[in-house]
CSV table of C-alpha atoms in Angstrom, one decimal:
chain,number,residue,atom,x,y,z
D,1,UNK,CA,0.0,0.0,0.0
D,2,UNK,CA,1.2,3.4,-0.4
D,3,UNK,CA,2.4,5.9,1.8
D,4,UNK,CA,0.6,9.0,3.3
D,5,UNK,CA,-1.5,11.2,1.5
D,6,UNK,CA,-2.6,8.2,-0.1
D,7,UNK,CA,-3.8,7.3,-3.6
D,8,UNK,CA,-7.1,9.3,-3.7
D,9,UNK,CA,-7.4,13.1,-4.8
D,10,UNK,CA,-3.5,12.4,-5.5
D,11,UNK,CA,-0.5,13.0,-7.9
D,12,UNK,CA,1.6,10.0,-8.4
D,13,UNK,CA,4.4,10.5,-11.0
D,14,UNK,CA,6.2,7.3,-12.0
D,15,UNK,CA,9.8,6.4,-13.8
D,16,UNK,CA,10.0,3.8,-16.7
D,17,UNK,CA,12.9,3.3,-18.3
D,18,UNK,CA,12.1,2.2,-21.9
D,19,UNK,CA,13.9,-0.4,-24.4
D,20,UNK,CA,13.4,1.0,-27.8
D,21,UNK,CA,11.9,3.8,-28.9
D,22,UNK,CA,9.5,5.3,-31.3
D,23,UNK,CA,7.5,8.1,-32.2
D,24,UNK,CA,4.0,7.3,-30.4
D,25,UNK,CA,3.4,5.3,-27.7
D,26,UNK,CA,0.5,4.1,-25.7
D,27,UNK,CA,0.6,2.8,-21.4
D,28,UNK,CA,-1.4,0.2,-19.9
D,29,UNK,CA,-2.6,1.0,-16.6
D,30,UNK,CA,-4.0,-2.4,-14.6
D,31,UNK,CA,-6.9,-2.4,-11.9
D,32,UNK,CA,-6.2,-6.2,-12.3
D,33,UNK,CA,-6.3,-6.5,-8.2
D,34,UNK,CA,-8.4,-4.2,-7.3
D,35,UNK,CA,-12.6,-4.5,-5.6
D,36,UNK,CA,-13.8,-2.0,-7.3
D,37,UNK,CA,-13.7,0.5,-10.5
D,38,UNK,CA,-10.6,2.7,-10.4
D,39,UNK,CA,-11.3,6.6,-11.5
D,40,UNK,CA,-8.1,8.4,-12.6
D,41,UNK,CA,-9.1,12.3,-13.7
D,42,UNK,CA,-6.0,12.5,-16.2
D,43,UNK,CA,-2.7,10.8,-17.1
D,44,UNK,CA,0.2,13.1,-18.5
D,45,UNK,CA,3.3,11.2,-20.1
D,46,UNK,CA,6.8,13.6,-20.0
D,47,UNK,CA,10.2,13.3,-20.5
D,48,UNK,CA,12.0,12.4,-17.4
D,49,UNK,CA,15.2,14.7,-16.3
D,50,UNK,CA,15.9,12.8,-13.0
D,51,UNK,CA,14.1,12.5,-9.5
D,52,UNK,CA,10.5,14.0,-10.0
D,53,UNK,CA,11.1,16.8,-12.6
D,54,UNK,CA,10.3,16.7,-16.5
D,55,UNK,CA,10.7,18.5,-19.7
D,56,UNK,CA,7.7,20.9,-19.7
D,57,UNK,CA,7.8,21.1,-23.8
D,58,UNK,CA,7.7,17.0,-24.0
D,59,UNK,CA,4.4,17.0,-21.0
D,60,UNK,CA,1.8,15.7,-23.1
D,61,UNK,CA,-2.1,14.6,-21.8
D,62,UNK,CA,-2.9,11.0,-22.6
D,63,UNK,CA,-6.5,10.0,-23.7
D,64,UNK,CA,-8.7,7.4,-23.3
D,65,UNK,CA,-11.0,6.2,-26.4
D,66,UNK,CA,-10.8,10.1,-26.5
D,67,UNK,CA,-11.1,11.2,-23.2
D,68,UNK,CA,-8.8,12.5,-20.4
D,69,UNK,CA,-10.6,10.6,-18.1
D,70,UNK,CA,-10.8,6.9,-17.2
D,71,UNK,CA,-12.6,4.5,-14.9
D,72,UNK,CA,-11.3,1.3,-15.0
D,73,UNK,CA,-13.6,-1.6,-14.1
D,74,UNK,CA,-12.4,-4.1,-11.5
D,75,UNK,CA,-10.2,-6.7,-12.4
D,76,UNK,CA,-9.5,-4.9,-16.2
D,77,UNK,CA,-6.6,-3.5,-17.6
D,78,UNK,CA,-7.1,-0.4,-20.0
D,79,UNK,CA,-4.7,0.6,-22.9
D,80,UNK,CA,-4.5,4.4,-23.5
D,81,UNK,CA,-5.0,6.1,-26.9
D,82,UNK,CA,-2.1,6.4,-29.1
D,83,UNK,CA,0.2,9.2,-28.2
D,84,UNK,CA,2.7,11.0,-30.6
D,85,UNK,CA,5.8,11.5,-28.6
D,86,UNK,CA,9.0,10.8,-29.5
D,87,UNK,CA,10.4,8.3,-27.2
D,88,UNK,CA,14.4,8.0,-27.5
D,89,UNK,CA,15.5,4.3,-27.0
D,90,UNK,CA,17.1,3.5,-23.5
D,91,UNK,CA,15.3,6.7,-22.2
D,92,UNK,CA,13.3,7.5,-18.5
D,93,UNK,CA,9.8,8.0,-19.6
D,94,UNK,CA,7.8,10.2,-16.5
D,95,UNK,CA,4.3,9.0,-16.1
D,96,UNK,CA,1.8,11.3,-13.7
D,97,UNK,CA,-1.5,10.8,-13.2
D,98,UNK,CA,-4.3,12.6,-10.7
D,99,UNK,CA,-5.8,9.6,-9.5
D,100,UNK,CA,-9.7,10.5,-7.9
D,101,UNK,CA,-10.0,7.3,-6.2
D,102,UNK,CA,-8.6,4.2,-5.4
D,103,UNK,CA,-9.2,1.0,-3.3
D,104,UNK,CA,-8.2,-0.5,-0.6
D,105,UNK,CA,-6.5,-3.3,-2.9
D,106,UNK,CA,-4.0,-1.7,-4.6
D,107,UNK,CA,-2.6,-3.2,-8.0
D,108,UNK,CA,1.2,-2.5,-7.2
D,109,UNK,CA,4.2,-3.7,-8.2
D,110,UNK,CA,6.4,-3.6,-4.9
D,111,UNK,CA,10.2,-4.5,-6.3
D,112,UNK,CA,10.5,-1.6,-9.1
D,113,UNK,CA,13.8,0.1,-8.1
D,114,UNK,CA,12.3,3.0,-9.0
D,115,UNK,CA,11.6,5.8,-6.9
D,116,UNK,CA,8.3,7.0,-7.4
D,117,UNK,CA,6.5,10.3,-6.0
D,118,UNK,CA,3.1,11.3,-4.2
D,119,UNK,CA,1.7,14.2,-3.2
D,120,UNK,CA,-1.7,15.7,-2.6
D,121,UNK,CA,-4.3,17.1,-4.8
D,122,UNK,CA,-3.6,18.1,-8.8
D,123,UNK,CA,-0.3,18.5,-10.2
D,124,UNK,CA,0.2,16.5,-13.1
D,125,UNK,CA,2.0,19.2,-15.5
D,126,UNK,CA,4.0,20.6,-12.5
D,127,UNK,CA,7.7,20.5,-13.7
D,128,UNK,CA,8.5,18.7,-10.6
D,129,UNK,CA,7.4,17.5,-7.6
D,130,UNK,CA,9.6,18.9,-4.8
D,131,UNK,CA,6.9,18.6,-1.6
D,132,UNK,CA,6.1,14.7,-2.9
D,133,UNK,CA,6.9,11.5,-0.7
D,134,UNK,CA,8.9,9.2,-2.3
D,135,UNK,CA,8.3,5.2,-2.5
D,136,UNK,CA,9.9,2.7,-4.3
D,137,UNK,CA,7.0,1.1,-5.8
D,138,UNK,CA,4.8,1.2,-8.8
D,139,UNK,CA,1.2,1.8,-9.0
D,140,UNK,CA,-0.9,1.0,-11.4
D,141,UNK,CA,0.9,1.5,-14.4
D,142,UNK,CA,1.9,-2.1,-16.4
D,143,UNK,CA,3.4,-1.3,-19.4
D,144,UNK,CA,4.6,0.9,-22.8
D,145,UNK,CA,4.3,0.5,-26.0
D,146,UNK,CA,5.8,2.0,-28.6
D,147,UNK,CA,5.0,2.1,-32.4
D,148,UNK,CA,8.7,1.1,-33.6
D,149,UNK,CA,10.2,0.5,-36.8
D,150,UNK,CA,8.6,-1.7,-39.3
D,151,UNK,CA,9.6,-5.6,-38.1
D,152,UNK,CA,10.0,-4.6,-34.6
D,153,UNK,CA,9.6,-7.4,-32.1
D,154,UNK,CA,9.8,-8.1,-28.0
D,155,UNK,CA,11.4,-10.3,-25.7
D,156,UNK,CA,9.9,-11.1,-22.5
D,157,UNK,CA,11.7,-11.9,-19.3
D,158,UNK,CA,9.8,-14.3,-17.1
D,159,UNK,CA,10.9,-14.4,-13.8
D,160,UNK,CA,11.7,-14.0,-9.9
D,161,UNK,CA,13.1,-11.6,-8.0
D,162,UNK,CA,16.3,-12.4,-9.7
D,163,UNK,CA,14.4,-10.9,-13.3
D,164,UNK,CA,12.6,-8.3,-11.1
D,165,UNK,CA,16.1,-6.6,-10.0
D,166,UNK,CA,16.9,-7.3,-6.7
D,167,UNK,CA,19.8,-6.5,-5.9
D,168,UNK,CA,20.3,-4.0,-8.6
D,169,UNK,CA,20.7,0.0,-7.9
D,170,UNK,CA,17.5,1.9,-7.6
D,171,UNK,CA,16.9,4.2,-10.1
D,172,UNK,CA,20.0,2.6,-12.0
D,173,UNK,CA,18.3,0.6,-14.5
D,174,UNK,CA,20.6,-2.1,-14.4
D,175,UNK,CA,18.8,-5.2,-13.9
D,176,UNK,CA,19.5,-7.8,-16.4
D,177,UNK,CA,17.4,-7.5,-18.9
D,178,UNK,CA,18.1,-3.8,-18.6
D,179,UNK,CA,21.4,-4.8,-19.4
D,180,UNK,CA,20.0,-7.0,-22.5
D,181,UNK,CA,18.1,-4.2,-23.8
D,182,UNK,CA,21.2,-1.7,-23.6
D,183,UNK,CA,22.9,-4.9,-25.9
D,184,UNK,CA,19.9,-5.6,-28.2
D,185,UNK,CA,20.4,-1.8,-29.1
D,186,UNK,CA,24.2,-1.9,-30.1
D,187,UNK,CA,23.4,-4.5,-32.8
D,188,UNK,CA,22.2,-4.1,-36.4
D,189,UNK,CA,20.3,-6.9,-36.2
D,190,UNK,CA,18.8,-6.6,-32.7
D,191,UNK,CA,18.4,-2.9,-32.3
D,192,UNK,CA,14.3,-2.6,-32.9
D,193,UNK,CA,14.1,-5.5,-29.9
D,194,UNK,CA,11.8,-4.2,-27.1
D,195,UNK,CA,12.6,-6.0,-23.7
D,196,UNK,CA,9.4,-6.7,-21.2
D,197,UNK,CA,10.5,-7.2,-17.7
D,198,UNK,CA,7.9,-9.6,-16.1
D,199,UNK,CA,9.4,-10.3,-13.4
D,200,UNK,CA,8.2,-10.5,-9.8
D,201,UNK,CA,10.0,-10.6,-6.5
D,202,UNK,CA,8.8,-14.4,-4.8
D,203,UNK,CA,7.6,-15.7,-8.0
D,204,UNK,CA,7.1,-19.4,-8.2
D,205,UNK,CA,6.2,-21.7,-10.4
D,206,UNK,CA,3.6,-24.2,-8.8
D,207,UNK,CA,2.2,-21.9,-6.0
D,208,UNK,CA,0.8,-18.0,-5.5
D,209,UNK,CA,3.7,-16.3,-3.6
D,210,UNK,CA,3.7,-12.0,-3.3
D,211,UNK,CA,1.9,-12.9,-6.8
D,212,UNK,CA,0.3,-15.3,-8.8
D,213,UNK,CA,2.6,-18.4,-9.8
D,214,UNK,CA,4.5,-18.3,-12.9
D,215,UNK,CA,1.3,-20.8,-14.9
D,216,UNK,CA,-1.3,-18.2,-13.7
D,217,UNK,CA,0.2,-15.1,-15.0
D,218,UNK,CA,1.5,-16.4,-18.2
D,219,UNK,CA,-1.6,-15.1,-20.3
D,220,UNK,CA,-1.3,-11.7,-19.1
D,221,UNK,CA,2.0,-10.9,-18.5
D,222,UNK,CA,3.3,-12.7,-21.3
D,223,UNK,CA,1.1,-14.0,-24.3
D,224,UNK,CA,-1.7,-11.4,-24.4
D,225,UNK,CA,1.4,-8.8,-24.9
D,226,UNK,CA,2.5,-6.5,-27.7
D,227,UNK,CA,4.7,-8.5,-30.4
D,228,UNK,CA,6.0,-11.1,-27.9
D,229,UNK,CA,8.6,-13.5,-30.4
D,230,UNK,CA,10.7,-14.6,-27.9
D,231,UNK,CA,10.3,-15.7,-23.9
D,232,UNK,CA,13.3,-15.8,-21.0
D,233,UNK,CA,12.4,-18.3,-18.4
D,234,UNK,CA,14.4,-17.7,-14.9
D,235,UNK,CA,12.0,-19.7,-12.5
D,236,UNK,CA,12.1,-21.9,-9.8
D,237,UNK,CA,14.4,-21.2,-7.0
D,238,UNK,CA,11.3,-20.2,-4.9
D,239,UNK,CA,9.9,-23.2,-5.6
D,240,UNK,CA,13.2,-25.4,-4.1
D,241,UNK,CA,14.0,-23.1,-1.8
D,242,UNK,CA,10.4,-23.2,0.4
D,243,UNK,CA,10.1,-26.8,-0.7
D,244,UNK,CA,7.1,-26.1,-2.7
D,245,UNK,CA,7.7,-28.2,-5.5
D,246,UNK,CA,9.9,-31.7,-6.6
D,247,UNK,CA,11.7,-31.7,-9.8
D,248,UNK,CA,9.1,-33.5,-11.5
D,249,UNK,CA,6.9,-30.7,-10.4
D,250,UNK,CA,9.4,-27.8,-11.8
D,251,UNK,CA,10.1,-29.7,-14.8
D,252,UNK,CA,6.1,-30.0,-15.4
D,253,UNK,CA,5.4,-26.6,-15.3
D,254,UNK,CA,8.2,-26.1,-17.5
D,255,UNK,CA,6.7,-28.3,-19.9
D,256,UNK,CA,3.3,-26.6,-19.8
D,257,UNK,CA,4.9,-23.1,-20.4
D,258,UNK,CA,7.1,-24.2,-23.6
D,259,UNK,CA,3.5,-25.7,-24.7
D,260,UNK,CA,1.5,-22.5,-24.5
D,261,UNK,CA,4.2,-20.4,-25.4
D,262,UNK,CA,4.6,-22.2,-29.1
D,263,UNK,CA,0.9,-22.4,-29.5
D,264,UNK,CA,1.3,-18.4,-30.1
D,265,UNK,CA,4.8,-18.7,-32.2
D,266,UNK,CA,6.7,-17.8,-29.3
D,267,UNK,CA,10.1,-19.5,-29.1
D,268,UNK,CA,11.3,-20.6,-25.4
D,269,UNK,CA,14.6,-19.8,-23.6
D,270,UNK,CA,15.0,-21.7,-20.7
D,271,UNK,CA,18.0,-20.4,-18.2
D,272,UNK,CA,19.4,-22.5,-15.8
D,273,UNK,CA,18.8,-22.0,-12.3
D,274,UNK,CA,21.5,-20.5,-10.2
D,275,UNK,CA,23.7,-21.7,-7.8
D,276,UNK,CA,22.0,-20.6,-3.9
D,277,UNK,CA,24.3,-22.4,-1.2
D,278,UNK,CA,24.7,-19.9,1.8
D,279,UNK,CA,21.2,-18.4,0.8
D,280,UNK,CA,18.7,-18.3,3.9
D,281,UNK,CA,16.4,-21.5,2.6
D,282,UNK,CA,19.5,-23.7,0.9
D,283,UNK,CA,19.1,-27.4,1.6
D,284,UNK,CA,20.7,-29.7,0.7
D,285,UNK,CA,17.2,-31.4,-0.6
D,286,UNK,CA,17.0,-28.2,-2.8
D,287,UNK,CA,20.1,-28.5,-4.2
D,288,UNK,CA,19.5,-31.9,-5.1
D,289,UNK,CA,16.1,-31.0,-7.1
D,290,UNK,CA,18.2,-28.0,-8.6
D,291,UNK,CA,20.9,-30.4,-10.0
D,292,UNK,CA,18.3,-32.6,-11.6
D,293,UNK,CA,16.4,-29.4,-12.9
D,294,UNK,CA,19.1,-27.8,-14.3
D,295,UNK,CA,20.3,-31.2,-15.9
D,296,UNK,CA,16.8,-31.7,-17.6
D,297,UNK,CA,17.1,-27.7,-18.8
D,298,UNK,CA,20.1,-28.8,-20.4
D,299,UNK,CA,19.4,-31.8,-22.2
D,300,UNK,CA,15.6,-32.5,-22.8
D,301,UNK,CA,15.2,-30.5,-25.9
D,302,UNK,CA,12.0,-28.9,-24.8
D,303,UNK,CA,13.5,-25.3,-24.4
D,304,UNK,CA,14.3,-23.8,-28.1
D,305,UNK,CA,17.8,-22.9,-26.7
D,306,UNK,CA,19.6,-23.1,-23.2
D,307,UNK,CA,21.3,-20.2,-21.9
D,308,UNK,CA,23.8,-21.7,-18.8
D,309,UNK,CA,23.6,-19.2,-16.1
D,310,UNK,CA,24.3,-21.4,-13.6
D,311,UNK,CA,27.8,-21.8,-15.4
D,312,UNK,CA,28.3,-18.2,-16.0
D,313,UNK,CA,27.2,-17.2,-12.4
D,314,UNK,CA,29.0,-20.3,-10.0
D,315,UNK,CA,32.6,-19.9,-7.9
D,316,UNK,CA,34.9,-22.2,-9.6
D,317,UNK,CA,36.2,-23.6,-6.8
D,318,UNK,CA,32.8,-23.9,-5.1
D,319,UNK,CA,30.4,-24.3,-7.5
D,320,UNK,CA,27.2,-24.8,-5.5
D,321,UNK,CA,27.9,-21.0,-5.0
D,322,UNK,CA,27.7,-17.8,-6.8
D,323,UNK,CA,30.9,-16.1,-7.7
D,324,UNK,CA,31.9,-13.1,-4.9
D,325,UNK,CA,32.4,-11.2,-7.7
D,326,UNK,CA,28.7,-11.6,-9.3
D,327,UNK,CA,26.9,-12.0,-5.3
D,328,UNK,CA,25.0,-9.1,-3.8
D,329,UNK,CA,25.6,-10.6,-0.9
D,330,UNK,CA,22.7,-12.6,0.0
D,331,UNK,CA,23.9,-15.7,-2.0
D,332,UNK,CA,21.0,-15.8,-3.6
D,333,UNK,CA,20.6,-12.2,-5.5
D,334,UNK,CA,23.5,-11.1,-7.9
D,335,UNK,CA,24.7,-7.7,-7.6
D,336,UNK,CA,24.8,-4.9,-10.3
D,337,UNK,CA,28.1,-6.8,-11.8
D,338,UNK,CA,26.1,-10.0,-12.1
D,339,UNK,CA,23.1,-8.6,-13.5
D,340,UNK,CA,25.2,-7.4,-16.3
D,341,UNK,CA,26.7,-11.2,-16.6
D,342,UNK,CA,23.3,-12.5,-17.0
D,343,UNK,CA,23.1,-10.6,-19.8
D,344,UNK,CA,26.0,-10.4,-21.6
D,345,UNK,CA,25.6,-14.4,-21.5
D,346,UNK,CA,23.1,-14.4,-23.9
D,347,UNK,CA,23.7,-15.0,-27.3
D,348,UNK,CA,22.0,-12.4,-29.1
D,349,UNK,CA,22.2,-14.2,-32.6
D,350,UNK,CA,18.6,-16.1,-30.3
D,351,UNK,CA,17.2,-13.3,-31.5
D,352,UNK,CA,17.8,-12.7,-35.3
D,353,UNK,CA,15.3,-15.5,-36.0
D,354,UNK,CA,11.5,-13.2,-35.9
């Protein structure tokens, strides 16, 4: 839940850091947890110039099948009206809306890394917010799209807190597939890539955790958005680590994600898990299933292609481990470093095939 003065009669500017850019762009704001309709009075997009302040010649209102307005029913996402706004690639897009009421269910995301900012009553053109309390949470807001060049295509990072960021330096944008989108863009061949981050701190595959598990949330955070050709799969640590699942489990729900995922043309990318020991729920139980995972990951064939984090990510000379050099500390999150690991393991020629 959000901080004091609340999310009614309120200004709540947000920070997304895009993937490519474009010259319009639309948001999708989510009222996918809430118990009842959620009435925002206006949404303004801006560039963002760090903290809470914006370009005042980019501030531009965003519509709603023509109006400034919205109420979104319960449960429903919305997609805004097209916008023309030209959107740099790897840029900090500042969202602010005047929300007019809200419930007592908020649809949040709680791991953004972004600092976000509240304040009372009307101010969603002010250049910045200096009286706002901050919060490093999302509201609301659940995604941009942009119109990109002709042939454009996304990836989508399904994940844990380990996708989500944690770990990573807030208001840094360097989560891994932050990093992979700062990559995509420095090849020919990749550079109209978008990167969707669907990642959620606790995710697990089997069971509802600070979310819904990984098989419940694949329509809507994966196959029911923009251009998806490829998916990232980085789940299941949860799952060992609070002895919620066996491998047979994991390597089912695998199975059932590859299925859906190719029966909308989406090719699969499974990532081995990575090494935990030291972490708060290692077992050596865990470990087992996370050997016999990882070795099925590897050598089924069900994935389209492997990418060996595990590998990348252990200490040679204690390989149940991650690397100091890649470990945030917890033995279970990497640091910045290690984020950027992740991604520069992946072969980007995975993504030349559309």
């Amino acid at each position: 839940m959000p901080p004091s003065p609340g999310l009614s009669d309120s200004t709540l500017r947000q920070i997304v850091h895009v993937s490519i850019g474009g010259s319009r762009l639309r948001i999708r704001i989510s009222n996918a947890f809430g118990d009842k309709p959620l009435s925002i009075l206006s949404v303004h997009v801006a560039v963002s110039l760090g903290l809470s302040r914006i370009s005042v010649p980019s501030d531009k209102a965003v519509t709603f099948n023509g109006r400034g307005s919205v109420i979104i029913p319960e449960g429903a996402p919305i997609e805004s009206d097209p916008v023309a706004f030209p959107l740099a690639p790897l840029s900090n897009l500042a969202i602010t809306m005047h929300v007019a009421d809200s419930s007592s269910a908020v649809t949040a995301h709680p791991g953004s890394r972004e600092t976000s900012y509240l304040q009372a009553d009307d101010a969603v053109s002010a250049p910045q917010l200096p009286s706002a309390v901050q919060t490093v949470h999302w509201y609301f807001v659940n995604g941009v799209d942009v119109t990109g060049p002709a042939g454009s295509a996304s990836v989508a990072a399904l994940g844990d807190s380990i996708t989500d960021g944690r770990g990573s330096t807030t208001d840094g944008n360097d989560r891994w597939p932050d990093e992979l989108a700062r990559r995509l863009r420095t090849d020919k061949n990749t550079a109209d890539i978008g990167v969707l981050n669907e990642g959620v701190g606790g995710n697990r595959l089997l069971q509802d955790g600070l979310g819904p598990n990984a098989l419940a949330r694949l329509d809507r955070d994966v196959l029911a958005q923009t251009a998806v050709r490829w998916l990232i799969v980085l789940e299941g640590i949860n799952d060992i680590g609070t002895a919620s699942g066996n491998a047979e489990d994991i390597i089912g729900a695998y199975n059932q994600l590859i299925l859906r995922a190719h029966a909308h043309g989406i090719r699969v990318y499974g990532g081995t898990i990575l090494p935990y020991e030291g972490a708060a729920y290692f077992s050596p139980t865990g470990e087992a299933i996370r050997q016999k995972v990882n070795e099925w990951i590897r050598s089924s064939g069900k994935f389209d292609a492997v990418i060996d984090w595990d590998k990348v990510m252990r200490d040679r000379e204690h390989p149940l481990r991650l690397a100091a050099a890649v470990d945030s500390g917890d033995h279970l999150h990497p640091s910045a470093a290690g984020y950027e690991k992740l991604a520069n393991a992946i072969d980007l020629r995975l993504f030349e095939e559309r």
